[in-house]
Coordinates of C-alpha atoms and ligand atoms in Angstrom, one line a residue:
X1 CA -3.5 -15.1 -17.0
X2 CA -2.6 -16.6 -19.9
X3 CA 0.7 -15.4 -21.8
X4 CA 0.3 -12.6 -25.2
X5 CA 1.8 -10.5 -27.2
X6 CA 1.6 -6.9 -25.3
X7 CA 2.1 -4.4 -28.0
X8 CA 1.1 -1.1 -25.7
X9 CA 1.1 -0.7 -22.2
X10 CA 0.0 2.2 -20.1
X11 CA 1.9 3.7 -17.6
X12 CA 0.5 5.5 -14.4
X13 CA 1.8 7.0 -10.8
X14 CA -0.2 6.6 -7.9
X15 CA -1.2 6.7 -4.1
X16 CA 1.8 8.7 -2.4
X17 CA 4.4 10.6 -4.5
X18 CA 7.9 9.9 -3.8
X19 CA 10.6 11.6 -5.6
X20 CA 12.2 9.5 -8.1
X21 CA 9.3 8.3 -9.8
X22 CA 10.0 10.4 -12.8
X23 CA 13.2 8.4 -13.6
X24 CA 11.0 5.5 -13.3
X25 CA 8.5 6.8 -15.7
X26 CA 11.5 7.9 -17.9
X27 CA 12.8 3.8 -17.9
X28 CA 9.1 2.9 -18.8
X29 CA 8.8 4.9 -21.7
X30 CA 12.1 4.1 -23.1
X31 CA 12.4 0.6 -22.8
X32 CA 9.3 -0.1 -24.0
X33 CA 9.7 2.7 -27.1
X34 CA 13.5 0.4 -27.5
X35 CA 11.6 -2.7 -28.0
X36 CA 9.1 -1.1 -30.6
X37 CA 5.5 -0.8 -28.2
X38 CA 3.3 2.2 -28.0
X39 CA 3.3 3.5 -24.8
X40 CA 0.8 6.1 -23.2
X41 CA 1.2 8.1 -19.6
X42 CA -2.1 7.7 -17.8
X43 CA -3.0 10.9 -15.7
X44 CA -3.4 11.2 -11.7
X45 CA -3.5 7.8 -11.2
X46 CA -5.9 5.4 -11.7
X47 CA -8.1 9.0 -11.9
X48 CA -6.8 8.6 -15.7
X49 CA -7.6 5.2 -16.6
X50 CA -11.7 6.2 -15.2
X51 CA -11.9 10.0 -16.7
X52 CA -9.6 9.0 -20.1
X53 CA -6.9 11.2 -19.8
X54 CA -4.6 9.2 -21.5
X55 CA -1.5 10.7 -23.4
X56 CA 0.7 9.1 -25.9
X57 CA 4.1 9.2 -24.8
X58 CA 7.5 8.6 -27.0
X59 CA 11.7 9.2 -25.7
X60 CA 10.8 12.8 -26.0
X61 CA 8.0 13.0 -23.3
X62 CA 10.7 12.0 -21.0
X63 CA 13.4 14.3 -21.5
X64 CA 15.2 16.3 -18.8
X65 CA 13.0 14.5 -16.1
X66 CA 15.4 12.1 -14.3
X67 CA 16.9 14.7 -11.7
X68 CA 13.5 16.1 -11.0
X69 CA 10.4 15.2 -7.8
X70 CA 7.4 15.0 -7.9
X71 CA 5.7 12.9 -11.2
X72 CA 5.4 14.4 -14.6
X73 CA 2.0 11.9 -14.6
X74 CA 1.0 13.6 -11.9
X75 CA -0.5 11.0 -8.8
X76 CA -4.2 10.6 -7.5
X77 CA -6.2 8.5 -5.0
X78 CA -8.9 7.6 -7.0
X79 CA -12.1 7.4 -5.3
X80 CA -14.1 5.7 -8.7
X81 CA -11.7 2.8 -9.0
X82 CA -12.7 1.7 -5.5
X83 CA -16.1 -0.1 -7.9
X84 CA -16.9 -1.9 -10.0
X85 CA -18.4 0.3 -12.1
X86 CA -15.3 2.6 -11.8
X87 CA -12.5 -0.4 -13.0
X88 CA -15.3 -1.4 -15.8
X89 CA -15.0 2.4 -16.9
X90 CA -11.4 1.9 -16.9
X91 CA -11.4 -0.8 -18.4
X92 CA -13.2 0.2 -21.5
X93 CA -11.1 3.1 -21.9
X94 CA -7.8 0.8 -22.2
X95 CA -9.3 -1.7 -24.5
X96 CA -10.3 0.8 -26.3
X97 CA -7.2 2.3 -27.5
X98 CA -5.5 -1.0 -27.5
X99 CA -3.7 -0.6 -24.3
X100 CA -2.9 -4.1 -23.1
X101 CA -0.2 -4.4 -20.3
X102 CA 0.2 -1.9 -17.4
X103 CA 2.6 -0.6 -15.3
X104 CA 1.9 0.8 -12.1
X105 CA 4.1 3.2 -9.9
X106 CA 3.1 3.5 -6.4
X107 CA 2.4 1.6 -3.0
X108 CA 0.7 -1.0 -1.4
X109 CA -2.8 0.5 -2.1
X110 CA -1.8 1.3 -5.3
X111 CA -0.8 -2.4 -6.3
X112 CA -3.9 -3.7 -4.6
X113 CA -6.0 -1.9 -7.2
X114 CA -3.5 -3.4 -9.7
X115 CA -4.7 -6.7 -8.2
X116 CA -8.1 -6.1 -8.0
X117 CA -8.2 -5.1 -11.6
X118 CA -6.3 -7.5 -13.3
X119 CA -8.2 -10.5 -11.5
X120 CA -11.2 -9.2 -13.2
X121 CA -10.1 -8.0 -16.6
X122 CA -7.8 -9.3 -19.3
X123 CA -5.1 -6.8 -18.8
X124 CA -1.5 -8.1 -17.1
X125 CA -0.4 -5.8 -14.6
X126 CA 3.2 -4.9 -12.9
X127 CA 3.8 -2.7 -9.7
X128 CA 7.1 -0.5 -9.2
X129 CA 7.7 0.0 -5.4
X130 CA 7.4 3.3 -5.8
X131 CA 6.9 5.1 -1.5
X132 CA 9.2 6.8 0.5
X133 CA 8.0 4.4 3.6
X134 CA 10.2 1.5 2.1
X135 CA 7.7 -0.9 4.3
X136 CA 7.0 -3.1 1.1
X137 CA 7.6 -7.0 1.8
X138 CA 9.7 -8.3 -1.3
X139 CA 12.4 -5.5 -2.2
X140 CA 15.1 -3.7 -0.2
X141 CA 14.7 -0.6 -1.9
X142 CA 11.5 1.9 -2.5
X143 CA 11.6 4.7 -4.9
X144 CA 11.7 7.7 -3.0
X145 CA 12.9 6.0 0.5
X146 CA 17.0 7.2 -0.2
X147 CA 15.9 11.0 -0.8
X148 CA 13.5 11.5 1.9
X149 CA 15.5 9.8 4.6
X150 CA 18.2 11.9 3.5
X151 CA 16.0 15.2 3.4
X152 CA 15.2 13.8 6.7
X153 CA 18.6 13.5 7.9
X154 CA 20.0 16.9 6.6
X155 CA 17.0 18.9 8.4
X156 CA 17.4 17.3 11.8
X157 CA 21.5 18.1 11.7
X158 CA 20.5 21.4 11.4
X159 CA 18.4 21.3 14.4
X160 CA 20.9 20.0 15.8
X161 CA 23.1 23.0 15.9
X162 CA 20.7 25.2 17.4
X163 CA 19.3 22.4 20.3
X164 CA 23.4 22.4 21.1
X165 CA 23.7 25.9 20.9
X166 CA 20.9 26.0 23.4
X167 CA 20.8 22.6 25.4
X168 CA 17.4 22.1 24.7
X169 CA 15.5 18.7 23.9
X170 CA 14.3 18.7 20.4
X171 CA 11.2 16.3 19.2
X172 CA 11.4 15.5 15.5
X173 CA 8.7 14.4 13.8
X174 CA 9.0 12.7 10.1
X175 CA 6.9 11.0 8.5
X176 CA 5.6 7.4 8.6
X177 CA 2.2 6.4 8.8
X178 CA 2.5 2.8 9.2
X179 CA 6.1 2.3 9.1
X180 CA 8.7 3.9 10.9
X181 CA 11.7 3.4 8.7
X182 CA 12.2 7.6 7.5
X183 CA 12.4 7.6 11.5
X184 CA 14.8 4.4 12.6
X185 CA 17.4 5.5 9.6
X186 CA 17.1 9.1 10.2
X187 CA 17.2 9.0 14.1
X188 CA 20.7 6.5 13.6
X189 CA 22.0 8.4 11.1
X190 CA 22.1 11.8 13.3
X191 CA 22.3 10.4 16.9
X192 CA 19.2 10.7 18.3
X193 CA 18.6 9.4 21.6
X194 CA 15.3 8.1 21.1
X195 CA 13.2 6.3 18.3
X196 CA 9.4 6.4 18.7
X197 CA 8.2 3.9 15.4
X198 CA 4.8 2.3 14.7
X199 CA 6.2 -1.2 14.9
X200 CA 7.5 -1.3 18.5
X201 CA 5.6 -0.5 21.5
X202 CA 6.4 3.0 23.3
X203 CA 7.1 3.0 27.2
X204 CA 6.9 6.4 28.2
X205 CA 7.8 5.9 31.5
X206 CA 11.0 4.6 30.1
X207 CA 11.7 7.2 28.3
X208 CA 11.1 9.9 31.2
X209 CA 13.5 7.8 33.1
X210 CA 16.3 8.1 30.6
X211 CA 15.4 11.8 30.2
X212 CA 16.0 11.9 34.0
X213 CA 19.0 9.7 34.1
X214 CA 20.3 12.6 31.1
X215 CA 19.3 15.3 32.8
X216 CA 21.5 14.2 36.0
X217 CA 24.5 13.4 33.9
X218 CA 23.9 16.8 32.9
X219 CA 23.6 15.8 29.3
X220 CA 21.4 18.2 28.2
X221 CA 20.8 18.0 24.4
X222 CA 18.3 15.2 23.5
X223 CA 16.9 14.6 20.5
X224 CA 13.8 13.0 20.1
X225 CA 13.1 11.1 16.6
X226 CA 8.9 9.5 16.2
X227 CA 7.2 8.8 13.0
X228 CA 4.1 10.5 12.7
X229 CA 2.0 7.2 13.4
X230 CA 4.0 6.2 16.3
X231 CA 1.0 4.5 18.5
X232 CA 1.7 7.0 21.5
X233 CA 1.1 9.9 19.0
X234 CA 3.0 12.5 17.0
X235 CA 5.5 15.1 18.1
X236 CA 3.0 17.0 19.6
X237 CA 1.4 14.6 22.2
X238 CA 4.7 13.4 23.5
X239 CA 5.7 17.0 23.8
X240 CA 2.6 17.9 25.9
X241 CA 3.7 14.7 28.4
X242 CA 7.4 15.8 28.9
X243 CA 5.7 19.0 29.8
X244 CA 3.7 17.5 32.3
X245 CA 6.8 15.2 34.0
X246 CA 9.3 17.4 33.3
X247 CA 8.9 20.8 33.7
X248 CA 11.9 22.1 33.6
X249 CA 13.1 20.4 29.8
X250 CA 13.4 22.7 27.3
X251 CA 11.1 21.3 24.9
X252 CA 10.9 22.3 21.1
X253 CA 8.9 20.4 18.3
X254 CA 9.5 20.3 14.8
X255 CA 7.7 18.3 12.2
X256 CA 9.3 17.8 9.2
X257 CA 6.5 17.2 6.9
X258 CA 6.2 17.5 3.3
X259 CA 9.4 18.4 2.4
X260 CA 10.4 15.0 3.1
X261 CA 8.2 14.4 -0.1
X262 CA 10.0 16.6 -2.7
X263 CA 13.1 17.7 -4.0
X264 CA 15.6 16.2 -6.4
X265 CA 16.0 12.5 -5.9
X266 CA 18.8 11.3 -4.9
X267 CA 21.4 8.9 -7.2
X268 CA 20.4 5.8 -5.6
X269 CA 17.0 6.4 -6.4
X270 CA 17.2 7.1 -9.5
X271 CA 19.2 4.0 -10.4
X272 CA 16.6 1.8 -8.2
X273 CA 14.3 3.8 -10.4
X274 CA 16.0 2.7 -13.6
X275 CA 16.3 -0.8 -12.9
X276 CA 12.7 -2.0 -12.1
X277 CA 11.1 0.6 -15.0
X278 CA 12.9 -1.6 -17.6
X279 CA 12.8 -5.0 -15.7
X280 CA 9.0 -3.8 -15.4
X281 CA 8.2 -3.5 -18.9
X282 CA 10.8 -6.7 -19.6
X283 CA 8.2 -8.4 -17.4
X284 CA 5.1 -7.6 -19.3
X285 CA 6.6 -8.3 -22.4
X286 CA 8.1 -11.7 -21.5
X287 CA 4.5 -12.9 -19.9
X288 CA 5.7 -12.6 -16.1
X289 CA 2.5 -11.2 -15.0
X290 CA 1.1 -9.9 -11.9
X291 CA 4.0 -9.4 -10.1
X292 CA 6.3 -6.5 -7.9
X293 CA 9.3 -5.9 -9.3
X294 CA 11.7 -5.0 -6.3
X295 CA 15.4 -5.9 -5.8
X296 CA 16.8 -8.2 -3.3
X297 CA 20.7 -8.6 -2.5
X298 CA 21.4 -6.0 -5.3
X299 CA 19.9 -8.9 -7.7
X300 CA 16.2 -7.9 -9.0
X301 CA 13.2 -10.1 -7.5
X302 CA 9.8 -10.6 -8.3
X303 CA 7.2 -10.5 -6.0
X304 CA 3.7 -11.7 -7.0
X305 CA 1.3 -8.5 -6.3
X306 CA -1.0 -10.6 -4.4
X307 CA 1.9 -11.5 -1.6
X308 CA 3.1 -8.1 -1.9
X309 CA 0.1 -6.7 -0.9
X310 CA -0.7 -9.1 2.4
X311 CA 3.0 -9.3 3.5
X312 CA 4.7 -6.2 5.4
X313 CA 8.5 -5.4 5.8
X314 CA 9.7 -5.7 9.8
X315 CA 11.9 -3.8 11.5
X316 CA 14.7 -6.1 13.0
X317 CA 14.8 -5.4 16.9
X318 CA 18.0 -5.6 17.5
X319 CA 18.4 -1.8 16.0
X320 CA 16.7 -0.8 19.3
X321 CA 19.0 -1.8 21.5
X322 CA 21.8 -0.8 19.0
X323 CA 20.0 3.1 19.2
X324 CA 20.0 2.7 22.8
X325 CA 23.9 1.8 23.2
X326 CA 25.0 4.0 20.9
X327 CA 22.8 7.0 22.4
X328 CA 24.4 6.3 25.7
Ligands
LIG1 P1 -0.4 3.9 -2.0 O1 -0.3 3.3 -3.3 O2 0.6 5.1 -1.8 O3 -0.4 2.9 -0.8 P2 -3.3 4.3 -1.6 O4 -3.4 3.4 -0.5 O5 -4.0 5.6 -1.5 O6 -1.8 4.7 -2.0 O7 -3.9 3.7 -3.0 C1 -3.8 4.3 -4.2 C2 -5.1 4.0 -5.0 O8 -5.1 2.6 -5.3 C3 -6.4 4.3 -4.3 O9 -6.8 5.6 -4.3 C4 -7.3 3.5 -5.2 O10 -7.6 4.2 -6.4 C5 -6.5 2.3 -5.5 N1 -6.8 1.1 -4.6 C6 -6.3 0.9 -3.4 N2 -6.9 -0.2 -2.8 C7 -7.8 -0.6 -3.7 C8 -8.8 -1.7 -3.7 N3 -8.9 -2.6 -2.7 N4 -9.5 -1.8 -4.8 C9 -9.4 -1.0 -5.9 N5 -8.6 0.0 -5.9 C10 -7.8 0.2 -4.9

């Protein structure tokens, strides 16, 4: 896309909140006010850009935001910008009051649409990692991924207390889809004695045995950490097979859920947050186009959206065998 003077850019959050994306939204809007461009919050996200709710935004939009969740822009799946018709639509609206770089909060899907759009319309485009599943290829940080974890963490020491009070064997489920990163760092951080995660393959009959094994050692308290999208299944499902093999565990579920969404996000976030909103509008303005801003070795890296969107973050194996010593 050829290099021009942006003079006001749109910002909008979409796909999954995460918390944090407020102070990102706050950077937008302020760096971009700093350097003298009108900037406008798009509603619901790319909901906004389809139906016109557009809103002019200065310093003052923004104030008293940083510490809080959710996303003053509120977030949307948007169903319309799926067509063509839909991103025409959207289209229109932008050019029509001027709007001529964008920045987009949000995840994968999120900067596919970003993608999709900008290949087809003369409007530059540049992603913020915003998701609290961190499993983008290109940065070492997500918005949203430090708080949640955390959330995460601070529940499951609580069950903790009452599965030791008890001896019982507690299955937590957080959440993950696709990636099972809330559940790897959460399940290290509070000494679980199993990680279920999408990206490796669960043996159940290994895991019975080490329940066994535990059970004749007479350690009693095990914790249990799966994402949600662990292939074998949720909390649930595994809870219904250690049933079934082992009838006398005392089994307890808990799934996490949405709280892992919300609350106040957490000082690494927001910094994260800080950084790639004004590296995100520095982009636009300087003609790097079409990229993910995300930070690598502490240093901030561009990704271009296109090999963000194909290329997934792995989980290193060698953290299962360290959960497995350690758990010992
Ligand atoms: P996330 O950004 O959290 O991964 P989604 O996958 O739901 O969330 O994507 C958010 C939105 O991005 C979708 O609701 C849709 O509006 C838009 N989007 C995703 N993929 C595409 C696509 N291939 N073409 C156009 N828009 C898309």
């Amino acid at each position: 896309m050829e290099k021009k003077q942006i003079t006001k850019i749109g910002v909008l959050t979409s796909g999954g909140d995460a918390p944090g994306m407020n102070a990102a939204v706050r950077a937008v809007v302020r760096t971009g006010v700093h350097y003298g461009l009108e900037v406008f919050g798009i509603m619901r996200g790319y909901n906004g850009m389809v139906e016109n709710d557009i809103v002019p935004m200065n310093s003052r939009s923004v104030a008293n935001i940083i510490q809080r969740g959710g996303t003053i822009l509120k977030t949307a799946r948007s169903k319309d910008f799926f067509s063509p018709e839909g991103r025409q639509k959207a289209y229109d609206n932008l050019k029509a009051l001027g709007i001529n770089g964008l920045v987009i909060i949000g995840g994968d899907g999120s900067f596919r649409g970003a993608q999709k759009f900008s290949s087809e319309f003369d409007i530059p485009c540049v992603g913020i990692p915003g998701t609290i599943d961190k499993d983008m290829a290109g940065t070492d940080y997500t918005i949203g991924f430090d708080t949640a974890v955390n959330t995460a963490v601070d529940a499951i020491d609580k069950i903790r207390d009452t599965m030791d009070a008890h001896d019982r064997l507690f299955i937590v489920e957080v959440m993950g889809r696709d990636a099972g990163y809330i559940a790897l760092h959460s399940g290290i951080a509070t000494g679980a004695e199993n990680i279920l995660i999408p990206e490796s393959k669960t043996d159940i009959e290994d895991l019975i045995k080490s329940l066994t094994e535990k059970e004749k050692r007479k350690k009693l308290v095990n914790l249990i950490v799966v994402a949600e999208g662990d292939e074998f299944g949720g909390a649930n499902e595994l809870a219904k097979v250690i049933k079934e093999r082992l009838p006398s565990a005392d089994t307890r579920v808990c799934i996490l859920g949405h709280i892992q969404r919300g609350g106040s996000p957490s000082c690494q976030d927001r910094l994260v947050a800080s950084h790639m909103g004004y590296y995100g509008v520095e982009s636009l303005m300087i003609g790097r186009y079409n990229v993910m801003v995300g930070m690598m070795n502490n240093k901030i890296h561009y990704t271009p959206l296109d090999k963000a969107v194909k290329e997934r973050k792995t989980i290193g194996h060698e953290w299962m065998k360290i959960v497995k010593i350690l758990a010992s």
